[in-house]
CSV table of C-alpha atoms in Angstrom, one decimal:
chain,number,residue,atom,x,y,z
E,15,MET,CA,-36.3,56.2,51.8
E,16,PHE,CA,-35.1,52.6,52.6
E,17,PHE,CA,-31.9,53.2,50.6
E,18,TYR,CA,-31.4,56.6,52.3
E,19,TYR,CA,-31.7,55.1,55.7
E,20,TYR,CA,-29.6,52.0,54.8
E,21,PHE,CA,-26.7,54.0,53.4
E,22,THR,CA,-26.8,57.0,55.8
E,23,LYS,CA,-27.9,55.2,59.0
E,24,SER,CA,-29.9,58.4,59.6
E,25,ASN,CA,-33.6,58.8,60.4
E,26,PHE,CA,-33.7,62.6,60.4
E,27,ILE,CA,-35.6,62.7,57.1
E,28,PHE,CA,-38.5,60.7,58.8
E,29,PHE,CA,-38.6,63.2,61.6
E,30,SER,CA,-38.6,66.1,59.1
E,31,ILE,CA,-41.5,64.6,57.1
E,32,ILE,CA,-43.6,63.8,60.1
E,33,ASN,CA,-43.2,67.0,62.1
E,34,THR,CA,-43.7,69.4,59.1
E,35,PHE,CA,-46.7,67.4,57.9
E,36,VAL,CA,-48.3,67.7,61.3
E,37,PHE,CA,-47.5,71.4,61.7
E,38,GLY,CA,-48.9,72.1,58.2
E,39,LEU,CA,-52.2,70.4,59.2
E,40,LEU,CA,-52.3,72.3,62.6
E,41,ILE,CA,-51.5,75.7,61.2
E,42,GLU,CA,-54.3,75.4,58.6
E,43,LYS,CA,-56.8,74.1,61.1
E,44,VAL,CA,-56.5,76.7,63.9
E,45,GLU,CA,-58.3,80.0,63.3
E,46,LYS,CA,-56.5,82.3,65.7
E,47,LYS,CA,-53.8,84.3,64.0
E,48,GLN,CA,-51.5,84.4,67.0
E,49,LEU,CA,-51.8,80.6,67.5
E,50,LYS,CA,-50.9,80.1,63.9
E,51,LYS,CA,-47.8,82.3,64.3
E,52,THR,CA,-46.9,80.4,67.5
E,53,LEU,CA,-47.1,77.1,65.7
E,54,LEU,CA,-45.0,78.4,62.9
E,55,ILE,CA,-42.3,79.7,65.2
E,56,LEU,CA,-42.3,76.4,67.1
E,57,CYS,CA,-41.9,74.5,63.8
E,58,LEU,CA,-39.0,76.7,62.7
E,59,LEU,CA,-37.3,76.4,66.1
E,60,ILE,CA,-37.5,72.6,66.1
E,61,ASN,CA,-36.3,72.1,62.6
E,62,PHE,CA,-33.7,74.9,62.4
E,63,GLY,CA,-32.6,74.0,65.9
E,64,LEU,CA,-32.1,70.4,64.9
E,65,LEU,CA,-30.3,71.5,61.7
E,66,PHE,CA,-28.0,73.8,63.7
E,67,LEU,CA,-27.3,71.0,66.3
E,68,ILE,CA,-26.4,68.5,63.6
E,69,LYS,CA,-24.3,70.8,61.4
E,70,TYR,CA,-22.5,72.9,64.1
E,71,SER,CA,-21.8,70.6,67.0
E,72,ASN,CA,-20.0,67.3,67.5
E,73,PHE,CA,-22.8,65.8,69.6
E,74,PHE,CA,-24.2,63.6,66.9
E,75,ALA,CA,-20.7,62.7,65.6
E,76,ASN,CA,-19.7,61.5,69.0
E,77,LYS,CA,-23.0,59.8,69.8
E,78,TYR,CA,-23.8,58.1,66.5
E,79,GLY,CA,-20.5,58.2,64.7
E,80,ILE,CA,-21.9,60.4,61.9
E,81,LEU,CA,-21.2,63.9,60.7
E,82,ILE,CA,-24.0,65.3,58.7
E,83,PRO,CA,-26.9,63.3,57.2
E,84,LEU,CA,-26.8,63.5,53.4
E,85,GLY,CA,-28.8,66.4,52.0
E,86,ILE,CA,-30.3,67.4,55.3
E,87,SER,CA,-30.4,71.1,54.4
E,88,PHE,CA,-32.1,70.5,51.1
E,89,TYR,CA,-35.0,68.4,52.3
E,90,MET,CA,-35.4,70.5,55.5
E,91,PHE,CA,-35.5,73.7,53.5
E,92,GLN,CA,-38.0,72.1,51.1
E,93,SER,CA,-40.4,70.9,53.9
E,94,ILE,CA,-40.1,74.2,55.9
E,95,SER,CA,-41.0,76.3,52.8
E,96,TYR,CA,-44.1,74.2,52.6
E,97,VAL,CA,-45.1,75.0,56.2
E,98,ILE,CA,-44.4,78.7,55.7
E,99,ASP,CA,-46.5,78.8,52.5
E,100,VAL,CA,-49.4,77.1,54.3
E,101,TYR,CA,-49.1,79.7,57.1
E,102,ARG,CA,-49.2,82.5,54.5
E,103,GLY,CA,-52.2,80.9,52.9
E,104,SER,CA,-50.5,80.3,49.5
E,105,TYR,CA,-52.1,76.9,49.3
E,106,LYS,CA,-53.9,74.3,51.4
E,107,SER,CA,-52.0,71.7,53.4
E,108,GLU,CA,-51.5,68.2,52.1
E,109,LYS,CA,-53.8,65.7,53.8
E,110,ASN,CA,-52.2,62.5,52.5
E,111,PRO,CA,-49.0,61.7,54.4
E,112,PHE,CA,-47.6,59.5,51.7
E,113,LYS,CA,-48.0,62.2,49.1
E,114,PHE,CA,-46.3,64.7,51.4
E,115,ALA,CA,-43.5,62.1,52.0
E,116,LEU,CA,-43.0,61.8,48.3
E,117,PHE,CA,-42.6,65.6,48.0
E,118,VAL,CA,-40.0,65.8,50.7
E,119,SER,CA,-38.1,62.7,49.9
E,120,TYR,CA,-38.3,62.7,46.1
E,121,PHE,CA,-35.1,60.6,45.4
E,122,PRO,CA,-33.4,62.4,42.5
E,123,GLN,CA,-33.1,65.7,44.5
E,124,ILE,CA,-32.7,64.4,48.0
E,125,ILE,CA,-28.9,64.7,48.2
E,126,GLN,CA,-28.1,68.1,46.7
E,127,GLY,CA,-31.4,69.7,45.5
E,128,PRO,CA,-32.6,71.7,43.7
E,129,ILE,CA,-34.8,72.9,46.5
E,130,GLY,CA,-38.4,72.5,45.2
E,131,ARG,CA,-41.6,74.3,46.1
E,132,TYR,CA,-44.7,72.3,46.9
E,133,ASN,CA,-47.0,74.2,44.5
E,134,LYS,CA,-44.7,73.4,41.6
E,135,LEU,CA,-43.8,69.8,42.4
E,136,ALA,CA,-47.0,68.4,43.8
E,137,PRO,CA,-49.2,68.8,40.7
E,138,GLN,CA,-46.5,67.0,38.7
E,139,MET,CA,-45.9,64.2,41.2
E,140,PHE,CA,-49.5,63.4,41.9
E,141,LYS,CA,-50.8,63.2,38.3
E,142,LYS,CA,-50.8,60.1,36.1
E,143,HIS,CA,-47.6,59.6,34.1
E,144,GLU,CA,-47.0,57.8,30.9
E,145,TYR,CA,-43.8,57.1,28.9
E,146,ASN,CA,-42.8,60.0,26.8
E,147,SER,CA,-40.0,59.5,24.2
E,148,SER,CA,-39.2,63.3,24.1
E,149,ASP,CA,-38.8,63.4,27.9
E,150,PHE,CA,-36.7,60.3,27.9
E,151,ARG,CA,-34.4,61.6,25.2
E,152,TYR,CA,-34.1,65.1,26.8
E,153,GLY,CA,-33.5,63.6,30.2
E,154,PHE,CA,-30.8,61.2,28.9
E,155,GLU,CA,-29.0,64.0,27.0
E,156,THR,CA,-29.0,66.1,30.2
E,157,ILE,CA,-27.6,63.2,32.3
E,158,CYS,CA,-24.8,62.8,29.7
E,159,TRP,CA,-24.0,66.5,29.8
E,160,GLY,CA,-23.9,66.5,33.6
E,161,ALA,CA,-21.7,63.4,33.8
E,162,PHE,CA,-19.4,65.0,31.2
E,163,LYS,CA,-18.9,68.1,33.4
E,164,LYS,CA,-18.4,66.1,36.6
E,165,ILE,CA,-16.1,63.4,35.2
E,166,PHE,CA,-14.0,65.3,32.7
E,167,ILE,CA,-13.6,68.6,34.5
E,168,ALA,CA,-14.6,68.7,38.2
E,169,ASP,CA,-12.9,65.4,39.2
E,170,ARG,CA,-9.8,66.1,37.2
E,171,ILE,CA,-9.2,69.7,38.1
E,172,ALA,CA,-9.6,68.7,41.8
E,173,THR,CA,-6.0,67.4,41.8
E,174,PHE,CA,-4.6,70.8,41.1
E,175,VAL,CA,-6.9,72.6,43.5
E,176,ASN,CA,-6.3,70.2,46.4
E,177,ALA,CA,-2.5,70.2,45.9
E,178,VAL,CA,-2.3,74.0,46.1
E,179,PHE,CA,-4.7,74.4,49.1
E,180,ALA,CA,-2.8,71.7,51.0
E,181,ASN,CA,0.5,73.4,50.5
E,182,TYR,CA,-0.1,77.0,49.5
E,183,GLU,CA,3.3,78.1,51.1
E,184,GLY,CA,5.0,76.2,48.3
E,185,TYR,CA,3.5,78.4,45.5
E,186,TYR,CA,3.6,82.0,44.4
E,187,GLY,CA,0.5,84.2,44.4
E,188,ALA,CA,-0.3,83.7,40.7
E,189,VAL,CA,-0.6,79.9,41.1
E,190,ILE,CA,-2.6,80.3,44.3
E,191,PHE,CA,-5.1,82.7,42.5
E,192,LEU,CA,-5.3,80.2,39.5
E,193,ALA,CA,-6.0,77.4,42.0
E,194,VAL,CA,-8.8,79.4,43.6
E,195,PHE,CA,-10.3,80.2,40.2
E,196,ALA,CA,-9.9,76.6,39.2
E,197,TYR,CA,-11.9,75.8,42.3
E,198,SER,CA,-14.6,78.0,41.0
E,199,ILE,CA,-14.6,76.0,37.8
E,200,GLN,CA,-14.5,72.7,39.8
E,201,ILE,CA,-17.4,73.6,42.1
E,202,TYR,CA,-19.5,74.8,39.1
E,203,THR,CA,-19.0,71.7,37.0
E,204,ASP,CA,-19.3,69.5,40.0
E,205,PHE,CA,-22.5,71.0,41.4
E,206,SER,CA,-24.2,71.9,38.1
E,207,GLY,CA,-23.1,68.6,36.7
E,208,GLY,CA,-24.8,66.8,39.6
E,209,ILE,CA,-27.9,68.9,39.2
E,210,ASP,CA,-28.0,68.1,35.4
E,211,ILE,CA,-28.0,64.4,36.3
E,212,VAL,CA,-30.7,65.0,38.9
E,213,ARG,CA,-32.9,67.0,36.4
E,214,GLY,CA,-32.3,64.5,33.7
E,215,ILE,CA,-33.4,61.5,35.8
E,216,SER,CA,-36.4,63.5,36.9
E,217,GLN,CA,-37.2,64.5,33.3
E,218,ILE,CA,-37.3,60.8,32.3
E,219,LEU,CA,-39.9,60.3,35.0
E,220,GLY,CA,-41.9,63.3,33.5
E,221,ILE,CA,-41.2,65.7,36.3
E,222,GLU,CA,-39.4,69.0,35.6
E,223,LEU,CA,-37.3,70.3,38.4
E,224,ASP,CA,-36.3,74.0,38.8
E,225,VAL,CA,-33.2,75.2,37.0
E,226,ASN,CA,-30.4,75.7,39.6
E,227,PHE,CA,-27.7,77.4,37.5
E,228,ARG,CA,-27.9,80.0,34.7
E,229,ARG,CA,-24.3,80.5,33.4
E,230,PRO,CA,-22.8,82.2,36.5
E,231,PHE,CA,-19.4,82.9,34.9
E,232,PHE,CA,-21.2,85.4,32.7
E,233,ALA,CA,-22.6,87.4,35.7
E,234,ARG,CA,-21.9,91.1,35.5
E,235,SER,CA,-21.9,91.7,39.3
E,236,VAL,CA,-21.8,89.7,42.5
E,237,SER,CA,-25.6,90.2,43.0
E,238,ASP,CA,-26.1,89.0,39.4
E,239,PHE,CA,-23.9,86.0,40.2
E,240,TRP,CA,-26.2,85.0,43.1
E,241,ARG,CA,-29.2,85.3,40.8
E,242,ARG,CA,-27.4,82.7,38.5
E,243,TRP,CA,-25.8,80.5,41.1
E,244,HIS,CA,-27.7,77.9,43.2
E,245,ILE,CA,-30.8,79.7,42.1
E,246,THR,CA,-33.3,77.7,44.2
E,247,LEU,CA,-31.3,78.4,47.4
E,248,SER,CA,-31.0,82.1,46.5
E,249,ALA,CA,-34.7,82.3,45.8
E,250,TRP,CA,-35.5,80.4,49.1
E,251,MET,CA,-33.4,82.9,51.0
E,252,LYS,CA,-34.9,85.9,49.3
E,253,ASP,CA,-38.6,84.7,49.8
E,254,TYR,CA,-38.3,83.4,53.3
E,255,VAL,CA,-35.5,85.4,54.9
E,256,PHE,CA,-34.7,88.7,53.1
E,257,TYR,CA,-38.3,89.9,52.7
E,258,SER,CA,-39.2,88.7,56.2
E,259,LEU,CA,-36.3,90.7,57.6
E,260,ASN,CA,-36.8,93.8,55.5
E,261,LEU,CA,-40.5,94.0,56.3
E,262,SER,CA,-40.1,93.3,60.0
E,263,LYS,CA,-41.0,95.9,62.6
E,264,PRO,CA,-37.4,96.4,63.9
E,265,LEU,CA,-36.1,97.1,60.4
E,266,ALA,CA,-39.1,99.2,59.6
E,267,PHE,CA,-38.3,101.3,62.6
E,268,ILE,CA,-34.6,101.6,61.6
E,269,ASN,CA,-35.7,102.5,58.1
E,270,LYS,CA,-37.9,105.3,59.4
E,271,LYS,CA,-35.2,106.8,61.6
E,272,ALA,CA,-32.5,106.4,58.9
E,273,ARG,CA,-34.7,108.3,56.3
E,274,LYS,CA,-35.2,111.1,58.8
E,275,ALA,CA,-31.5,111.4,59.6
E,276,LEU,CA,-29.9,110.7,56.2
E,277,GLY,CA,-32.6,111.5,53.7
E,278,ASN,CA,-35.0,109.4,51.9
E,279,LYS,CA,-32.6,108.2,49.2
E,280,THR,CA,-29.8,107.0,51.5
E,281,GLY,CA,-31.9,106.2,54.5
E,282,LYS,CA,-34.0,103.5,52.7
E,283,LEU,CA,-30.8,101.6,51.8
E,284,ILE,CA,-29.9,101.1,55.5
E,285,SER,CA,-32.6,98.5,56.2
E,286,VAL,CA,-31.8,96.8,52.8
E,287,CYS,CA,-28.1,96.6,53.6
E,288,ILE,CA,-28.8,95.2,57.1
E,289,SER,CA,-31.1,92.6,55.6
E,290,THR,CA,-28.4,91.8,52.9
E,291,TYR,CA,-25.7,91.4,55.5
E,292,ILE,CA,-27.9,89.0,57.6
E,293,LEU,CA,-28.9,87.1,54.5
E,294,TYR,CA,-25.4,86.4,53.4
E,295,PHE,CA,-24.2,85.8,56.9
E,296,ILE,CA,-26.8,83.0,56.9
E,297,VAL,CA,-25.7,81.8,53.5
E,298,GLY,CA,-22.1,81.8,54.8
E,299,ILE,CA,-22.7,79.7,57.9
E,300,TRP,CA,-25.1,77.4,55.9
E,301,HIS,CA,-21.9,76.3,54.0
E,302,GLY,CA,-20.2,75.4,57.3
E,303,ALA,CA,-19.5,76.3,60.9
E,304,GLY,CA,-15.9,77.6,60.5
E,305,SER,CA,-14.9,81.3,60.7
E,306,ASN,CA,-13.9,81.2,57.1
E,307,TYR,CA,-17.6,80.7,56.2
E,308,VAL,CA,-18.6,83.7,58.3
E,309,PHE,CA,-16.1,85.8,56.3
E,310,TYR,CA,-17.4,84.3,53.1
E,311,GLY,CA,-20.9,85.5,53.9
E,312,LEU,CA,-19.7,88.9,55.1
E,313,TRP,CA,-17.6,89.4,51.9
E,314,ASN,CA,-20.6,88.8,49.7
E,315,GLY,CA,-22.8,91.0,51.9
E,316,THR,CA,-20.2,93.8,51.8
E,317,ILE,CA,-19.7,93.8,48.1
E,318,ILE,CA,-23.5,93.7,47.4
E,319,SER,CA,-24.2,96.4,49.9
E,320,LEU,CA,-21.5,98.7,48.5
E,321,SER,CA,-22.8,98.2,45.0
E,322,LEU,CA,-26.3,99.2,46.1
E,323,TYR,CA,-25.0,102.3,47.8
E,324,PHE,CA,-22.8,103.4,44.8
E,325,GLU,CA,-25.3,102.3,42.1
E,326,SER,CA,-26.6,105.9,41.5
E,327,TYR,CA,-23.1,107.3,41.3
E,328,PHE,CA,-22.1,104.6,38.8
E,329,LYS,CA,-25.1,105.5,36.6
E,330,LYS,CA,-24.1,109.2,36.6
E,331,ILE,CA,-20.5,108.3,35.6
E,332,LYS,CA,-21.7,106.0,32.8
E,333,LYS,CA,-24.0,108.7,31.5
E,334,LYS,CA,-21.3,111.3,31.4
E,335,LEU,CA,-18.9,108.8,29.6
E,336,HIS,CA,-21.7,107.7,27.2
E,337,ILE,CA,-21.4,104.1,28.4
E,338,THR,CA,-24.4,101.8,28.2
E,339,ASP,CA,-24.8,98.4,29.8
E,340,TYR,CA,-24.6,96.9,26.3
E,341,THR,CA,-21.3,98.4,25.3
E,342,ASN,CA,-19.1,95.4,24.5
E,343,TRP,CA,-15.9,96.4,26.3
E,344,PHE,CA,-17.9,97.5,29.3
E,345,MET,CA,-19.8,94.2,29.4
E,346,LEU,CA,-16.5,92.3,29.3
E,347,PHE,CA,-15.1,94.6,32.1
E,348,GLN,CA,-18.1,93.8,34.3
E,349,ILE,CA,-17.8,90.1,33.7
E,350,LEU,CA,-14.1,90.1,34.6
E,351,ARG,CA,-14.7,92.3,37.6
E,352,ALA,CA,-17.5,90.0,38.9
E,353,ASN,CA,-15.4,86.8,38.4
E,354,VAL,CA,-12.4,88.4,40.3
E,355,LEU,CA,-14.7,89.4,43.2
E,356,VAL,CA,-16.4,86.0,43.3
E,357,THR,CA,-13.0,84.3,43.2
E,358,LEU,CA,-11.7,86.3,46.1
E,359,GLY,CA,-14.7,85.1,48.1
E,360,ARG,CA,-13.7,81.5,47.2
E,361,TYR,CA,-10.6,81.8,49.2
E,362,PHE,CA,-12.8,81.7,52.3
E,363,SER,CA,-15.3,79.1,51.1
E,364,ARG,CA,-12.5,76.6,50.1
E,365,ALA,CA,-9.8,77.2,52.8
E,366,ASP,CA,-9.8,75.2,56.0
E,367,SER,CA,-10.0,78.3,58.1
E,368,ALA,CA,-10.1,82.1,57.9
E,369,LYS,CA,-6.5,82.2,59.0
E,370,THR,CA,-5.5,80.1,56.0
E,371,ALA,CA,-7.7,82.1,53.7
E,372,PHE,CA,-6.1,85.4,54.8
E,373,ALA,CA,-2.6,83.9,54.5
E,374,MET,CA,-3.3,82.8,51.0
E,375,LEU,CA,-4.7,86.2,50.1
E,376,LYS,CA,-1.6,87.9,51.5
E,377,ARG,CA,0.6,85.6,49.5
E,378,THR,CA,-1.4,86.3,46.4
E,379,PHE,CA,-1.1,90.0,46.6
E,380,THR,CA,2.5,90.3,48.1
E,381,GLN,CA,4.2,87.5,46.2
E,382,PHE,CA,2.3,87.5,42.9
E,383,SER,CA,4.7,86.0,40.4
E,384,PHE,CA,4.3,83.9,37.3
E,385,ALA,CA,7.5,82.0,38.2
E,386,ASP,CA,5.9,78.7,38.8
E,387,VAL,CA,3.0,79.0,36.4
E,388,LYS,CA,4.4,76.3,34.1
E,389,LEU,CA,3.7,72.8,33.0
E,390,ALA,CA,6.3,71.4,35.3
E,391,THR,CA,4.2,72.4,38.3
E,392,LEU,CA,1.3,70.4,37.0
E,393,TYR,CA,3.5,67.4,36.0
E,394,ASP,CA,4.7,67.3,39.6
E,395,MET,CA,1.1,66.9,40.7
E,396,GLY,CA,0.6,63.9,38.4
E,397,TYR,CA,-0.8,65.5,35.3
E,398,THR,CA,0.4,64.6,31.8
E,399,PHE,CA,0.5,66.8,28.8
E,400,ASN,CA,-2.4,65.0,27.1
E,401,GLY,CA,-4.4,65.2,30.3
E,402,ILE,CA,-3.8,68.9,30.6
E,403,ALA,CA,-4.8,69.5,27.0
E,404,ALA,CA,-7.9,67.3,27.4
E,405,LEU,CA,-8.9,69.2,30.5
E,406,ILE,CA,-8.5,72.6,28.8
E,407,LEU,CA,-10.5,71.4,25.8
E,408,CYS,CA,-13.4,70.2,28.1
E,409,ILE,CA,-13.5,73.5,29.9
E,410,LEU,CA,-13.6,75.3,26.6
E,411,ILE,CA,-16.5,73.1,25.5
E,412,VAL,CA,-18.5,74.0,28.6
E,413,PHE,CA,-17.6,77.7,28.1
E,414,VAL,CA,-18.8,77.7,24.5
E,415,VAL,CA,-22.0,75.9,25.3
E,416,ASP,CA,-22.8,78.4,28.1
E,417,LEU,CA,-21.9,81.2,25.8
E,418,CYS,CA,-24.4,79.9,23.2
E,419,PHE,CA,-27.2,79.8,25.8
E,420,GLU,CA,-26.1,83.2,27.1
E,421,LYS,CA,-26.5,84.5,23.5
E,422,LYS,CA,-30.0,83.0,23.4
E,423,VAL,CA,-29.0,80.1,21.1
E,424,ASN,CA,-30.9,77.1,22.3
E,425,LEU,CA,-28.6,74.1,21.5
E,426,TYR,CA,-31.2,71.6,22.7
E,427,LYS,CA,-33.7,72.7,20.0
E,428,LYS,CA,-30.9,72.7,17.4
E,429,PHE,CA,-29.8,69.3,18.4
E,430,ASP,CA,-33.4,68.0,18.3
E,431,SER,CA,-33.8,69.3,14.8
E,432,ALA,CA,-30.6,67.6,13.6
E,433,ASN,CA,-30.6,64.4,11.6
E,434,THR,CA,-31.5,61.3,13.7
E,435,PHE,CA,-28.2,59.6,12.7
E,436,ILE,CA,-26.2,62.6,13.9
E,437,GLN,CA,-28.1,62.7,17.2
E,438,LEU,CA,-27.4,59.0,17.8
E,439,LEU,CA,-23.7,59.5,16.9
E,440,VAL,CA,-23.2,62.4,19.2
E,441,ILE,CA,-25.0,60.6,22.1
E,442,THR,CA,-23.0,57.4,21.5
E,443,ILE,CA,-19.7,59.4,21.5
E,444,PHE,CA,-20.7,61.1,24.8
E,445,VAL,CA,-21.6,57.8,26.4
E,446,LEU,CA,-18.3,56.1,25.3
E,447,LEU,CA,-16.3,59.1,26.5
E,448,ILE,CA,-17.9,59.0,29.9
E,449,VAL,CA,-17.3,55.2,30.2
E,450,PHE,CA,-13.7,55.7,29.0
E,451,GLY,CA,-13.3,58.6,31.3
E,452,VAL,CA,-14.3,56.5,34.3
E,453,ILE,CA,-12.9,53.1,33.6
E,454,TYR,CA,-9.9,53.5,31.4
E,455,ALA,CA,-8.5,57.1,31.7
E,456,GLU,CA,-5.1,57.2,33.3
E,457,GLY,CA,-5.0,58.7,36.8
E,458,TYR,CA,-8.7,59.3,37.0
E,459,VAL,CA,-9.9,59.5,40.6
E,460,SER,CA,-13.6,59.8,41.3
E,461,THR,CA,-14.5,62.4,43.9
E,462,GLU,CA,-17.7,62.9,46.0
E,463,PHE,CA,-20.1,65.6,45.0
E,464,ILE,CA,-19.0,68.7,46.9
E,465,TYR,CA,-22.6,69.8,47.9
E,466,ARG,CA,-23.6,66.4,49.2
E,467,GLN,CA,-22.1,67.5,52.6
E,468,TYR,CA,-24.5,70.4,52.9
């Protein structure tokens, strides 16, 4: 916490710890249900109000010369989930302020998650820990893998992505689309690489953090993508936003009226679609205050709502055509479709504004040409042939590893069962590659973790 304050000049984490700790005690202590609810609402208003004020106004930037305190969303979501769970009676409140402070400010995850739950982390944090060679080895291997993804893919592909987004008018649609897809690769290897480092450090300490990614490029729909991408945020939104909305009195009323007017089958989807739209609108503005993030949320909400509505029709068509979800060509089609739809959403999450995103989309569809999809375009950006080949090779390595896990092949277990000499050799090569990639590689420029700003 000292280093957090020293480097960020922010004391918001102290405020978050103190107020949620106190609210947790008060909510558990009071007996009247209405008073409990009032305290919870007050806690949510204070914390989310502060989060909104910091993230979506220039007040703090002008007053303190700061933009957004590092990781504020992550530790606030973590502490707020604790208060909600205490209110729901899922577990008792923590009476020791230092233990609670450890839960909220646990240093590996404080910057970009994953967003932990008290009932999972507290038992691990508060028990006695001794050195475990298996935990150390597994943690170190995970750190190396995360650093590999960050250094050899995310940081190097950023040059191409930044160049196209900074001057999209100078490129045809095919290059723009490739740049947006490259951004999907960049943000995946950047964020998942960072999480691997976080989980590896934590594993060395004997604490297992939640998995935050599960091979999102193999998702077969947009909703499946969100079950695989930033899993702890998606789970948080589902548990504390979606269900709360869908079971609320206003939506229950809408559900009842819709079933009466449209029939039970269609009517019940109305409240689910409304909840879905609100959920992804929140996910959109969580990423930023610009109009592009609003469209990003609405895009995902629209695609998922449409898929819910047409799901029964798709099932009938598949049945008539004798297609199953395990038909190879159909699985490939679903994966490609999901990646295209996710990539189209990335136009909004990466562009500076909605206007820029729409202009890039227009150029993609109206001027789609492979005219400048050539090595010369990358050379002009500072890439070399060897650098391009190395980048492609690294991407393929990550793809193959993810594919193995997708096919239920546990590479960690296979690696653990390998000869000790081979294990040491592979780890040494990885470490040397990472050191070489950072210190000696030509043209390497380190970039900040993308999700640290959230």
